[in-house]
Every structure is written in C-alpha cells, then in structure tokens.
C-alpha cells in the first residue's frame, strides 16, 4: 500500500498500486456515499442519479491486447491484471459500494487453448491464496458465481469454498467473482428450478423467477464497467444488468486503476435513468 498527501486538500488517498491524486475534496464530494432507506439508487425529479451505485460490475477486458502491445505472451497480460483487480476492490470498498461483481472467467472461455486455461486456473488460485487475509480483514464477503464445471481443478474448488466460508459472516461489501459463469446458463437453471419445484405458470413473475437464479439475493446491477473500449455484454449477468448503466473506458484492464474507477462513478452520476419513463430533463447543477 502507498499513500500520498494531495496538495489540493491535504488529505490522504490509499491506493493498491501507485499514488494518484483523485481530485481532493471536490471529487470526494462528487461521489461520496449517500444513505437512503432502500439501499439503492436515488433519483431527482429529472431522473438524475444522486448518490453512488449500489451494485457495480466489471468486465475485465483487454489483458491479451495489453500483452500483445508489449510483445509478451497472453499469460503476462492476465498476470498484470491482478493489480487492477485489487485496485478496484480497494477503491469500491473505500467509496462505500455495497456490491461489486467481477467477470473473471466465462463459460465460453473454456474454448481457449489449454495452456491459457491452465494458467488462468493457477492465477485465480494464487490470487485467492495471496489476498484472502486482506479481503477478510476489510470485512468483505466473497462469493463465486458459477464454478460448476468438472474441469476446474479440485484444489481450486477447495480454495474457492474456503474463501467463501472464511468471509461469509462479513458484513461489508459483497464481492462476487463470476468464474465459469454464463448469464444464459443462469437463466436456464432458474427455469429448471421453477419446473422442478412445480411452480404454477400463473405464479411465475419476474420476482419469483429471480428468486430461482443462482445467488438470488444479488441486487440488480446499477453500473457496468467494461474496459478496453469493447461494447458487448458477453453473456454477463444477463438478468441483473437489464437496466444497468454502461461505461466503456478505452483503457486495457491491466492499466485500469482506482482513479479511473472513481471517474466511472462520476460518469454514472452524470446520467439520467428513466426506466422507460419520458420525464422532461431539466438543467442540473454541474458535477
């Protein structure tokens, strides 16, 4: 950890990788957490977002291109992305985000070369073992969405289960790692669960359907950040991102840091969310 006093506000910002001035009190005032009764977003009369997103999800894209730009193997890009993961976790925790979801490995990623898949499995296991104590000490509850494929090494499955058990009583931010995850598969599993539980067709609502999804207590995603400039959903938490705001920073994931995460929060707060309504926008105070 490194700290640096910001000259503008004489405050300190703790970052996981490198000292970055986050804009002093002005930025803290812009994205500081705000409480509300429901725990979710707050909207002004014009639909302008007030406060922080409750649930932020990240599609961590660009590791391979980061490595290619440096004439390095793809594995080097994946390894470099670990620092960005810790930066984002720390930044979200300090900002007061309640739920953070990270897309680490998709059901489609099994199509990659065996050597790359093996490396990713080892990298995830190493990251869990390296940072589990920090996550526990921060009061972060860790969960994994997916990880049902028999090809996942048994030792990694044990580490996943042990981290979830270690942190299950934590009451701070909930960190969900989408690993061996596919949004379509989750929806199919929910449909199967409804059928197996003999739920009558006329009792199937959006609420009852969501209750049969994996990790059903997960709130809808408010903000999705996808790095590298690519603009695709990629089968990520399809049900939960239905009304999410999306931000596509061009930076590749290994270069994504806490300051850029906070900038995404600022962009989110500049948006208007109407949820299908036709509210007339009004001029708002500039953020």
PDB file of C-alpha atoms in Angstrom:
ATOM      1  CA  UNK A   1       0.000   0.000   0.000  1.00  0.00           C
ATOM      2  CA  UNK A   2       1.141   3.529  -0.734  1.00  0.00           C
ATOM      3  CA  UNK A   3      -0.195   6.839   0.480  1.00  0.00           C
ATOM      4  CA  UNK A   4       0.224  10.325  -0.783  1.00  0.00           C
ATOM      5  CA  UNK A   5      -0.990  13.616   0.594  1.00  0.00           C
ATOM      6  CA  UNK A   6      -2.982  15.519  -2.010  1.00  0.00           C
ATOM      7  CA  UNK A   7      -1.823  19.125  -2.261  1.00  0.00           C
ATOM      8  CA  UNK A   8      -5.335  20.373  -3.018  1.00  0.00           C
ATOM      9  CA  UNK A   9      -6.953  19.058   0.137  1.00  0.00           C
ATOM     10  CA  UNK A  10      -4.111  17.873   2.382  1.00  0.00           C
ATOM     11  CA  UNK A  11      -5.908  14.512   2.569  1.00  0.00           C
ATOM     12  CA  UNK A  12      -4.574  11.032   2.001  1.00  0.00           C
ATOM     13  CA  UNK A  13      -5.631   8.534  -0.606  1.00  0.00           C
ATOM     14  CA  UNK A  14      -4.603   4.909  -0.125  1.00  0.00           C
ATOM     15  CA  UNK A  15      -4.192   3.001  -3.352  1.00  0.00           C
ATOM     16  CA  UNK A  16      -3.149  -0.534  -4.073  1.00  0.00           C
ATOM     17  CA  UNK A  17      -0.601   0.237  -6.802  1.00  0.00           C
ATOM     18  CA  UNK A  18       0.567   3.781  -7.178  1.00  0.00           C
ATOM     19  CA  UNK A  19      -0.164   7.215  -5.715  1.00  0.00           C
ATOM     20  CA  UNK A  20      -2.817   9.091  -7.679  1.00  0.00           C
ATOM     21  CA  UNK A  21      -4.489  12.353  -6.781  1.00  0.00           C
ATOM     22  CA  UNK A  22      -8.228  11.795  -7.002  1.00  0.00           C
ATOM     23  CA  UNK A  23      -9.127  15.436  -7.164  1.00  0.00           C
ATOM     24  CA  UNK A  24      -9.290  16.260  -3.472  1.00  0.00           C
ATOM     25  CA  UNK A  25     -12.432  17.179  -1.612  1.00  0.00           C
ATOM     26  CA  UNK A  26     -14.164  18.176  -4.848  1.00  0.00           C
ATOM     27  CA  UNK A  27     -14.160  14.589  -6.116  1.00  0.00           C
ATOM     28  CA  UNK A  28     -14.990  13.161  -2.708  1.00  0.00           C
ATOM     29  CA  UNK A  29     -17.977  15.494  -2.553  1.00  0.00           C
ATOM     30  CA  UNK A  30     -18.983  14.405  -6.055  1.00  0.00           C
ATOM     31  CA  UNK A  31     -19.032  10.666  -5.403  1.00  0.00           C
ATOM     32  CA  UNK A  32     -19.277  10.385  -1.632  1.00  0.00           C
ATOM     33  CA  UNK A  33     -21.688   7.670  -0.457  1.00  0.00           C
ATOM     34  CA  UNK A  34     -25.215   8.778   0.409  1.00  0.00           C
ATOM     35  CA  UNK A  35     -27.586   6.764   2.577  1.00  0.00           C
ATOM     36  CA  UNK A  36     -31.157   6.077   1.612  1.00  0.00           C
ATOM     37  CA  UNK A  37     -33.912   3.936   3.021  1.00  0.00           C
ATOM     38  CA  UNK A  38     -33.936   1.359   0.243  1.00  0.00           C
ATOM     39  CA  UNK A  39     -30.193   0.920  -0.106  1.00  0.00           C
ATOM     40  CA  UNK A  40     -30.396   1.517  -3.856  1.00  0.00           C
ATOM     41  CA  UNK A  41     -30.039   4.471  -6.172  1.00  0.00           C
ATOM     42  CA  UNK A  42     -31.726   7.816  -5.634  1.00  0.00           C
ATOM     43  CA  UNK A  43     -33.218   9.829  -8.499  1.00  0.00           C
ATOM     44  CA  UNK A  44     -34.060  13.511  -8.749  1.00  0.00           C
ATOM     45  CA  UNK A  45     -37.269  14.676 -10.411  1.00  0.00           C
ATOM     46  CA  UNK A  46     -35.418  14.783 -13.739  1.00  0.00           C
ATOM     47  CA  UNK A  47     -34.106  11.251 -13.331  1.00  0.00           C
ATOM     48  CA  UNK A  48     -30.596  12.432 -12.463  1.00  0.00           C
ATOM     49  CA  UNK A  49     -28.774   9.921 -10.292  1.00  0.00           C
ATOM     50  CA  UNK A  50     -28.000  11.042  -6.766  1.00  0.00           C
ATOM     51  CA  UNK A  51     -25.509   9.062  -4.701  1.00  0.00           C
ATOM     52  CA  UNK A  52     -23.421   6.073  -5.662  1.00  0.00           C
ATOM     53  CA  UNK A  53     -24.485   2.891  -7.440  1.00  0.00           C
ATOM     54  CA  UNK A  54     -25.355   0.122  -5.043  1.00  0.00           C
ATOM     55  CA  UNK A  55     -24.024  -2.605  -7.334  1.00  0.00           C
ATOM     56  CA  UNK A  56     -21.079  -2.167  -9.721  1.00  0.00           C
ATOM     57  CA  UNK A  57     -19.981  -4.916 -12.101  1.00  0.00           C
ATOM     58  CA  UNK A  58     -16.767  -5.017 -14.148  1.00  0.00           C
ATOM     59  CA  UNK A  59     -15.977  -6.899 -17.355  1.00  0.00           C
ATOM     60  CA  UNK A  60     -12.203  -7.101 -17.091  1.00  0.00           C
ATOM     61  CA  UNK A  61     -11.297  -6.941 -20.776  1.00  0.00           C
ATOM     62  CA  UNK A  62      -8.003  -6.285 -22.551  1.00  0.00           C
ATOM     63  CA  UNK A  63      -5.392  -8.471 -20.861  1.00  0.00           C
ATOM     64  CA  UNK A  64      -4.410 -10.187 -24.108  1.00  0.00           C
ATOM     65  CA  UNK A  65      -4.129  -6.956 -26.079  1.00  0.00           C
ATOM     66  CA  UNK A  66      -2.098  -5.374 -23.262  1.00  0.00           C
ATOM     67  CA  UNK A  67       0.396  -8.242 -23.568  1.00  0.00           C
ATOM     68  CA  UNK A  68       0.419  -8.137 -27.383  1.00  0.00           C
ATOM     69  CA  UNK A  69       1.259  -4.435 -27.374  1.00  0.00           C
ATOM     70  CA  UNK A  70       4.366  -5.309 -25.362  1.00  0.00           C
ATOM     71  CA  UNK A  71       5.271  -8.420 -27.380  1.00  0.00           C
ATOM     72  CA  UNK A  72       4.571 -10.561 -24.308  1.00  0.00           C
ATOM     73  CA  UNK A  73       2.646 -13.824 -24.012  1.00  0.00           C
ATOM     74  CA  UNK A  74      -1.046 -13.551 -23.139  1.00  0.00           C
ATOM     75  CA  UNK A  75      -0.300 -15.022 -19.725  1.00  0.00           C
ATOM     76  CA  UNK A  76       1.688 -11.888 -18.865  1.00  0.00           C
ATOM     77  CA  UNK A  77      -1.390  -9.780 -19.526  1.00  0.00           C
ATOM     78  CA  UNK A  78      -3.530 -11.922 -17.252  1.00  0.00           C
ATOM     79  CA  UNK A  79      -0.904 -11.740 -14.511  1.00  0.00           C
ATOM     80  CA  UNK A  80      -0.660  -7.957 -14.863  1.00  0.00           C
ATOM     81  CA  UNK A  81      -4.435  -7.697 -14.477  1.00  0.00           C
ATOM     82  CA  UNK A  82      -4.222  -8.899 -10.872  1.00  0.00           C
ATOM     83  CA  UNK A  83      -3.057  -5.458  -9.696  1.00  0.00           C
ATOM     84  CA  UNK A  84      -6.092  -3.833 -11.323  1.00  0.00           C
ATOM     85  CA  UNK A  85      -8.384  -6.307  -9.555  1.00  0.00           C
ATOM     86  CA  UNK A  86      -7.007  -5.299  -6.161  1.00  0.00           C
ATOM     87  CA  UNK A  87      -7.115  -1.588  -7.038  1.00  0.00           C
ATOM     88  CA  UNK A  88     -10.794  -1.828  -7.983  1.00  0.00           C
ATOM     89  CA  UNK A  89     -11.714  -3.845  -4.889  1.00  0.00           C
ATOM     90  CA  UNK A  90      -9.977  -1.321  -2.640  1.00  0.00           C
ATOM     91  CA  UNK A  91     -11.494   1.671  -4.459  1.00  0.00           C
ATOM     92  CA  UNK A  92     -15.011   0.236  -4.362  1.00  0.00           C
ATOM     93  CA  UNK A  93     -14.670  -0.616  -0.686  1.00  0.00           C
ATOM     94  CA  UNK A  94     -13.426   2.869   0.201  1.00  0.00           C
ATOM     95  CA  UNK A  95     -16.151   4.511  -1.864  1.00  0.00           C
ATOM     96  CA  UNK A  96     -18.865   2.645   0.029  1.00  0.00           C
ATOM     97  CA  UNK A  97     -20.066   0.426  -2.825  1.00  0.00           C
ATOM     98  CA  UNK A  98     -22.232  -2.339  -1.345  1.00  0.00           C
ATOM     99  CA  UNK A  99     -21.891  -4.943  -4.114  1.00  0.00           C
ATOM    100  CA  UNK A 100     -19.002  -5.437  -6.558  1.00  0.00           C
ATOM    101  CA  UNK A 101     -19.046  -8.169  -9.221  1.00  0.00           C
ATOM    102  CA  UNK A 102     -16.027  -9.081 -11.356  1.00  0.00           C
ATOM    103  CA  UNK A 103     -16.211 -11.200 -14.521  1.00  0.00           C
ATOM    104  CA  UNK A 104     -13.151 -13.436 -14.211  1.00  0.00           C
ATOM    105  CA  UNK A 105     -13.876 -16.455 -16.443  1.00  0.00           C
ATOM    106  CA  UNK A 106     -16.848 -17.165 -18.692  1.00  0.00           C
ATOM    107  CA  UNK A 107     -18.380 -20.445 -19.807  1.00  0.00           C
ATOM    108  CA  UNK A 108     -17.108 -19.541 -23.289  1.00  0.00           C
ATOM    109  CA  UNK A 109     -13.514 -19.140 -22.065  1.00  0.00           C
ATOM    110  CA  UNK A 110     -13.159 -22.928 -21.965  1.00  0.00           C
ATOM    111  CA  UNK A 111     -12.716 -22.686 -25.749  1.00  0.00           C
ATOM    112  CA  UNK A 112      -9.323 -21.031 -25.289  1.00  0.00           C
ATOM    113  CA  UNK A 113      -6.090 -23.024 -25.646  1.00  0.00           C
ATOM    114  CA  UNK A 114      -5.498 -25.498 -22.817  1.00  0.00           C
ATOM    115  CA  UNK A 115      -2.271 -23.751 -21.824  1.00  0.00           C
ATOM    116  CA  UNK A 116      -4.077 -20.430 -21.323  1.00  0.00           C
ATOM    117  CA  UNK A 117      -6.948 -22.027 -19.393  1.00  0.00           C
ATOM    118  CA  UNK A 118      -4.468 -23.852 -17.138  1.00  0.00           C
ATOM    119  CA  UNK A 119      -2.633 -20.607 -16.481  1.00  0.00           C
ATOM    120  CA  UNK A 120      -5.886 -18.799 -15.612  1.00  0.00           C
ATOM    121  CA  UNK A 121      -6.819 -21.555 -13.153  1.00  0.00           C
ATOM    122  CA  UNK A 122      -3.448 -21.262 -11.437  1.00  0.00           C
ATOM    123  CA  UNK A 123      -3.663 -17.459 -11.448  1.00  0.00           C
ATOM    124  CA  UNK A 124      -7.084 -17.437  -9.791  1.00  0.00           C
ATOM    125  CA  UNK A 125      -5.877 -19.892  -7.165  1.00  0.00           C
ATOM    126  CA  UNK A 126      -2.752 -17.866  -6.466  1.00  0.00           C
ATOM    127  CA  UNK A 127      -4.771 -14.654  -6.201  1.00  0.00           C
ATOM    128  CA  UNK A 128      -7.196 -16.221  -3.724  1.00  0.00           C
ATOM    129  CA  UNK A 129      -4.394 -17.511  -1.522  1.00  0.00           C
ATOM    130  CA  UNK A 130      -2.472 -14.244  -1.717  1.00  0.00           C
ATOM    131  CA  UNK A 131      -5.312 -11.875  -0.879  1.00  0.00           C
ATOM    132  CA  UNK A 132      -7.764 -13.871   1.249  1.00  0.00           C
ATOM    133  CA  UNK A 133      -6.468 -12.401   4.507  1.00  0.00           C
ATOM    134  CA  UNK A 134      -6.790  -8.853   3.160  1.00  0.00           C
ATOM    135  CA  UNK A 135     -10.348  -9.493   1.999  1.00  0.00           C
ATOM    136  CA  UNK A 136     -11.289 -10.933   5.375  1.00  0.00           C
ATOM    137  CA  UNK A 137      -9.653  -8.032   7.230  1.00  0.00           C
ATOM    138  CA  UNK A 138     -11.577  -5.498   5.104  1.00  0.00           C
ATOM    139  CA  UNK A 139     -14.850  -7.121   6.129  1.00  0.00           C
ATOM    140  CA  UNK A 140     -15.576  -8.108   2.523  1.00  0.00           C
ATOM    141  CA  UNK A 141     -17.903 -11.049   1.906  1.00  0.00           C
ATOM    142  CA  UNK A 142     -16.646 -13.104  -1.057  1.00  0.00           C
ATOM    143  CA  UNK A 143     -18.853 -15.257  -3.264  1.00  0.00           C
ATOM    144  CA  UNK A 144     -18.365 -17.085  -6.542  1.00  0.00           C
ATOM    145  CA  UNK A 145     -20.995 -17.212  -9.274  1.00  0.00           C
ATOM    146  CA  UNK A 146     -20.645 -20.320 -11.435  1.00  0.00           C
ATOM    147  CA  UNK A 147     -17.672 -22.673 -10.818  1.00  0.00           C
ATOM    148  CA  UNK A 148     -19.707 -25.787 -11.568  1.00  0.00           C
ATOM    149  CA  UNK A 149     -17.632 -27.272 -14.397  1.00  0.00           C
ATOM    150  CA  UNK A 150     -15.877 -30.550 -13.595  1.00  0.00           C
ATOM    151  CA  UNK A 151     -12.744 -29.309 -15.370  1.00  0.00           C
ATOM    152  CA  UNK A 152     -11.974 -26.842 -12.561  1.00  0.00           C
ATOM    153  CA  UNK A 153      -9.091 -28.330 -10.511  1.00  0.00           C
ATOM    154  CA  UNK A 154     -10.312 -29.786  -7.184  1.00  0.00           C
ATOM    155  CA  UNK A 155      -7.702 -27.797  -5.243  1.00  0.00           C
ATOM    156  CA  UNK A 156      -9.084 -24.552  -6.716  1.00  0.00           C
ATOM    157  CA  UNK A 157     -12.637 -25.588  -5.832  1.00  0.00           C
ATOM    158  CA  UNK A 158     -11.478 -26.114  -2.231  1.00  0.00           C
ATOM    159  CA  UNK A 159      -9.830 -22.688  -2.132  1.00  0.00           C
ATOM    160  CA  UNK A 160     -12.977 -21.071  -3.529  1.00  0.00           C
ATOM    161  CA  UNK A 161     -15.156 -22.779  -0.927  1.00  0.00           C
ATOM    162  CA  UNK A 162     -12.737 -21.930   1.887  1.00  0.00           C
ATOM    163  CA  UNK A 163     -12.636 -18.223   0.945  1.00  0.00           C
ATOM    164  CA  UNK A 164     -16.431 -18.085   0.788  1.00  0.00           C
ATOM    165  CA  UNK A 165     -16.686 -19.807   4.171  1.00  0.00           C
ATOM    166  CA  UNK A 166     -13.994 -17.602   5.730  1.00  0.00           C
ATOM    167  CA  UNK A 167     -15.758 -14.394   4.749  1.00  0.00           C
ATOM    168  CA  UNK A 168     -19.427 -15.443   4.862  1.00  0.00           C
ATOM    169  CA  UNK A 169     -20.124 -13.585   8.114  1.00  0.00           C
ATOM    170  CA  UNK A 170     -18.532 -10.355   6.921  1.00  0.00           C
ATOM    171  CA  UNK A 171     -20.989  -7.503   6.674  1.00  0.00           C
ATOM    172  CA  UNK A 172     -19.085  -5.063   4.489  1.00  0.00           C
ATOM    173  CA  UNK A 173     -19.045  -5.003   0.707  1.00  0.00           C
ATOM    174  CA  UNK A 174     -20.079  -8.207  -1.085  1.00  0.00           C
ATOM    175  CA  UNK A 175     -17.549  -9.224  -3.739  1.00  0.00           C
ATOM    176  CA  UNK A 176     -18.893 -11.659  -6.330  1.00  0.00           C
ATOM    177  CA  UNK A 177     -16.401 -13.348  -8.634  1.00  0.00           C
ATOM    178  CA  UNK A 178     -18.145 -14.602 -11.775  1.00  0.00           C
ATOM    179  CA  UNK A 179     -15.995 -17.646 -12.521  1.00  0.00           C
ATOM    180  CA  UNK A 180     -17.099 -20.260 -15.046  1.00  0.00           C
ATOM    181  CA  UNK A 181     -20.173 -18.031 -15.380  1.00  0.00           C
ATOM    182  CA  UNK A 182     -22.699 -17.601 -18.174  1.00  0.00           C
ATOM    183  CA  UNK A 183     -25.812 -15.460 -17.981  1.00  0.00           C
ATOM    184  CA  UNK A 184     -27.830 -17.727 -20.269  1.00  0.00           C
ATOM    185  CA  UNK A 185     -26.924 -20.768 -18.166  1.00  0.00           C
ATOM    186  CA  UNK A 186     -28.127 -18.976 -15.030  1.00  0.00           C
ATOM    187  CA  UNK A 187     -31.481 -18.249 -16.699  1.00  0.00           C
ATOM    188  CA  UNK A 188     -31.818 -21.865 -17.843  1.00  0.00           C
ATOM    189  CA  UNK A 189     -31.034 -23.061 -14.321  1.00  0.00           C
ATOM    190  CA  UNK A 190     -33.723 -20.772 -12.916  1.00  0.00           C
ATOM    191  CA  UNK A 191     -36.259 -22.151 -15.393  1.00  0.00           C
ATOM    192  CA  UNK A 192     -35.329 -25.717 -14.461  1.00  0.00           C
ATOM    193  CA  UNK A 193     -35.661 -24.877 -10.766  1.00  0.00           C
ATOM    194  CA  UNK A 194     -39.145 -23.468 -11.305  1.00  0.00           C
ATOM    195  CA  UNK A 195     -40.179 -26.648 -13.143  1.00  0.00           C
ATOM    196  CA  UNK A 196     -38.627 -28.977 -10.555  1.00  0.00           C
ATOM    197  CA  UNK A 197     -40.414 -27.068  -7.788  1.00  0.00           C
ATOM    198  CA  UNK A 198     -43.714 -27.360  -9.693  1.00  0.00           C
ATOM    199  CA  UNK A 199     -44.366 -23.621  -9.615  1.00  0.00           C
ATOM    200  CA  UNK A 200     -47.656 -22.985 -11.448  1.00  0.00           C
ATOM    201  CA  UNK A 201     -47.262 -20.990 -14.657  1.00  0.00           C
ATOM    202  CA  UNK A 202     -49.563 -18.206 -13.497  1.00  0.00           C
ATOM    203  CA  UNK A 203     -47.407 -17.748 -10.394  1.00  0.00           C
ATOM    204  CA  UNK A 204     -44.204 -17.150 -12.366  1.00  0.00           C
ATOM    205  CA  UNK A 205     -43.386 -13.467 -12.130  1.00  0.00           C
ATOM    206  CA  UNK A 206     -40.165 -11.548 -12.510  1.00  0.00           C
ATOM    207  CA  UNK A 207     -39.789 -11.711  -8.731  1.00  0.00           C
ATOM    208  CA  UNK A 208     -40.344 -15.458  -8.444  1.00  0.00           C
ATOM    209  CA  UNK A 209     -38.097 -16.123 -11.440  1.00  0.00           C
ATOM    210  CA  UNK A 210     -35.285 -14.040  -9.922  1.00  0.00           C
ATOM    211  CA  UNK A 211     -35.652 -15.982  -6.681  1.00  0.00           C
ATOM    212  CA  UNK A 212     -34.587 -19.154  -8.525  1.00  0.00           C
ATOM    213  CA  UNK A 213     -31.439 -17.652 -10.038  1.00  0.00           C
ATOM    214  CA  UNK A 214     -28.041 -18.524  -8.527  1.00  0.00           C
ATOM    215  CA  UNK A 215     -27.245 -16.111  -5.670  1.00  0.00           C
ATOM    216  CA  UNK A 216     -30.841 -14.814  -5.663  1.00  0.00           C
ATOM    217  CA  UNK A 217     -30.151 -12.097  -3.087  1.00  0.00           C
ATOM    218  CA  UNK A 218     -27.905 -10.277  -5.571  1.00  0.00           C
ATOM    219  CA  UNK A 219     -29.441  -6.870  -6.377  1.00  0.00           C
ATOM    220  CA  UNK A 220     -29.788  -5.621  -9.925  1.00  0.00           C
ATOM    221  CA  UNK A 221     -26.599  -4.109 -11.333  1.00  0.00           C
ATOM    222  CA  UNK A 222     -26.623  -0.294 -11.466  1.00  0.00           C
ATOM    223  CA  UNK A 223     -23.323   0.260 -13.299  1.00  0.00           C
ATOM    224  CA  UNK A 224     -21.297  -1.989 -15.599  1.00  0.00           C
ATOM    225  CA  UNK A 225     -17.732  -1.022 -16.447  1.00  0.00           C
ATOM    226  CA  UNK A 226     -16.168  -2.780 -19.437  1.00  0.00           C
ATOM    227  CA  UNK A 227     -12.569  -1.852 -20.113  1.00  0.00           C
ATOM    228  CA  UNK A 228     -10.665  -1.875 -23.435  1.00  0.00           C
ATOM    229  CA  UNK A 229     -13.359   0.014 -25.359  1.00  0.00           C
ATOM    230  CA  UNK A 230     -15.227  -3.107 -26.457  1.00  0.00           C
ATOM    231  CA  UNK A 231     -19.001  -2.692 -26.209  1.00  0.00           C
ATOM    232  CA  UNK A 232     -20.513  -6.125 -25.688  1.00  0.00           C
ATOM    233  CA  UNK A 233     -22.463  -7.795 -22.878  1.00  0.00           C
ATOM    234  CA  UNK A 234     -20.638 -11.117 -23.389  1.00  0.00           C
ATOM    235  CA  UNK A 235     -23.274 -13.212 -21.604  1.00  0.00           C
ATOM    236  CA  UNK A 236     -22.550 -11.489 -18.275  1.00  0.00           C
ATOM    237  CA  UNK A 237     -25.261 -11.497 -15.574  1.00  0.00           C
ATOM    238  CA  UNK A 238     -27.925 -11.064 -18.253  1.00  0.00           C
ATOM    239  CA  UNK A 239     -30.850 -10.887 -15.862  1.00  0.00           C
ATOM    240  CA  UNK A 240     -29.204  -8.495 -13.413  1.00  0.00           C
ATOM    241  CA  UNK A 241     -27.885  -5.953 -15.969  1.00  0.00           C
ATOM    242  CA  UNK A 242     -31.264  -5.342 -17.624  1.00  0.00           C
ATOM    243  CA  UNK A 243     -31.388  -1.679 -16.540  1.00  0.00           C
ATOM    244  CA  UNK A 244     -27.722  -1.044 -15.820  1.00  0.00           C
ATOM    245  CA  UNK A 245     -25.807   1.992 -16.986  1.00  0.00           C
ATOM    246  CA  UNK A 246     -22.725   1.045 -19.028  1.00  0.00           C
ATOM    247  CA  UNK A 247     -19.366   2.809 -19.192  1.00  0.00           C
ATOM    248  CA  UNK A 248     -16.705   1.722 -21.715  1.00  0.00           C
ATOM    249  CA  UNK A 249     -13.329   3.226 -20.786  1.00  0.00           C
ATOM    250  CA  UNK A 250     -10.787   2.634 -23.575  1.00  0.00           C
ATOM    251  CA  UNK A 251      -8.008   1.654 -21.168  1.00  0.00           C
ATOM    252  CA  UNK A 252      -6.995  -2.002 -21.150  1.00  0.00           C
ATOM    253  CA  UNK A 253      -7.719  -3.818 -17.893  1.00  0.00           C
ATOM    254  CA  UNK A 254      -4.111  -4.074 -16.557  1.00  0.00           C
ATOM    255  CA  UNK A 255      -3.875  -0.254 -16.785  1.00  0.00           C
ATOM    256  CA  UNK A 256      -7.237   0.341 -15.083  1.00  0.00           C
ATOM    257  CA  UNK A 257      -6.766   1.788 -11.595  1.00  0.00           C
ATOM    258  CA  UNK A 258      -8.580   3.368  -8.661  1.00  0.00           C
ATOM    259  CA  UNK A 259      -8.660   6.862 -10.170  1.00  0.00           C
ATOM    260  CA  UNK A 260     -10.297   5.561 -13.350  1.00  0.00           C
ATOM    261  CA  UNK A 261     -12.802   3.584 -11.281  1.00  0.00           C
ATOM    262  CA  UNK A 262     -13.781   6.780  -9.454  1.00  0.00           C
ATOM    263  CA  UNK A 263     -14.108   8.543 -12.805  1.00  0.00           C
ATOM    264  CA  UNK A 264     -16.602   5.865 -13.879  1.00  0.00           C
ATOM    265  CA  UNK A 265     -18.589   6.589 -10.720  1.00  0.00           C
ATOM    266  CA  UNK A 266     -18.607  10.282 -11.659  1.00  0.00           C
ATOM    267  CA  UNK A 267     -19.840   9.443 -15.168  1.00  0.00           C
ATOM    268  CA  UNK A 268     -22.579   7.280 -13.667  1.00  0.00           C
ATOM    269  CA  UNK A 269     -23.786  10.186 -11.545  1.00  0.00           C
ATOM    270  CA  UNK A 270     -23.982  12.398 -14.641  1.00  0.00           C
ATOM    271  CA  UNK A 271     -26.510  10.062 -16.286  1.00  0.00           C
ATOM    272  CA  UNK A 272     -30.307  10.235 -16.258  1.00  0.00           C
ATOM    273  CA  UNK A 273     -32.198   6.994 -15.661  1.00  0.00           C
ATOM    274  CA  UNK A 274     -35.831   6.963 -16.748  1.00  0.00           C
ATOM    275  CA  UNK A 275     -36.613   3.220 -16.728  1.00  0.00           C
ATOM    276  CA  UNK A 276     -38.943   3.643 -19.711  1.00  0.00           C
ATOM    277  CA  UNK A 277     -40.485   6.903 -18.499  1.00  0.00           C
ATOM    278  CA  UNK A 278     -40.496  10.135 -20.535  1.00  0.00           C
ATOM    279  CA  UNK A 279     -39.551  12.680 -17.907  1.00  0.00           C
ATOM    280  CA  UNK A 280     -38.541  16.055 -19.321  1.00  0.00           C
ATOM    281  CA  UNK A 281     -34.896  16.727 -18.471  1.00  0.00           C
ATOM    282  CA  UNK A 282     -34.119  19.914 -16.615  1.00  0.00           C
ATOM    283  CA  UNK A 283     -30.852  21.732 -16.159  1.00  0.00           C
ATOM    284  CA  UNK A 284     -28.975  20.291 -13.192  1.00  0.00           C
ATOM    285  CA  UNK A 285     -26.062  21.635 -11.208  1.00  0.00           C
ATOM    286  CA  UNK A 286     -22.878  20.609 -12.945  1.00  0.00           C
ATOM    287  CA  UNK A 287     -20.974  17.790 -11.263  1.00  0.00           C
TER     288      UNK A 287
END
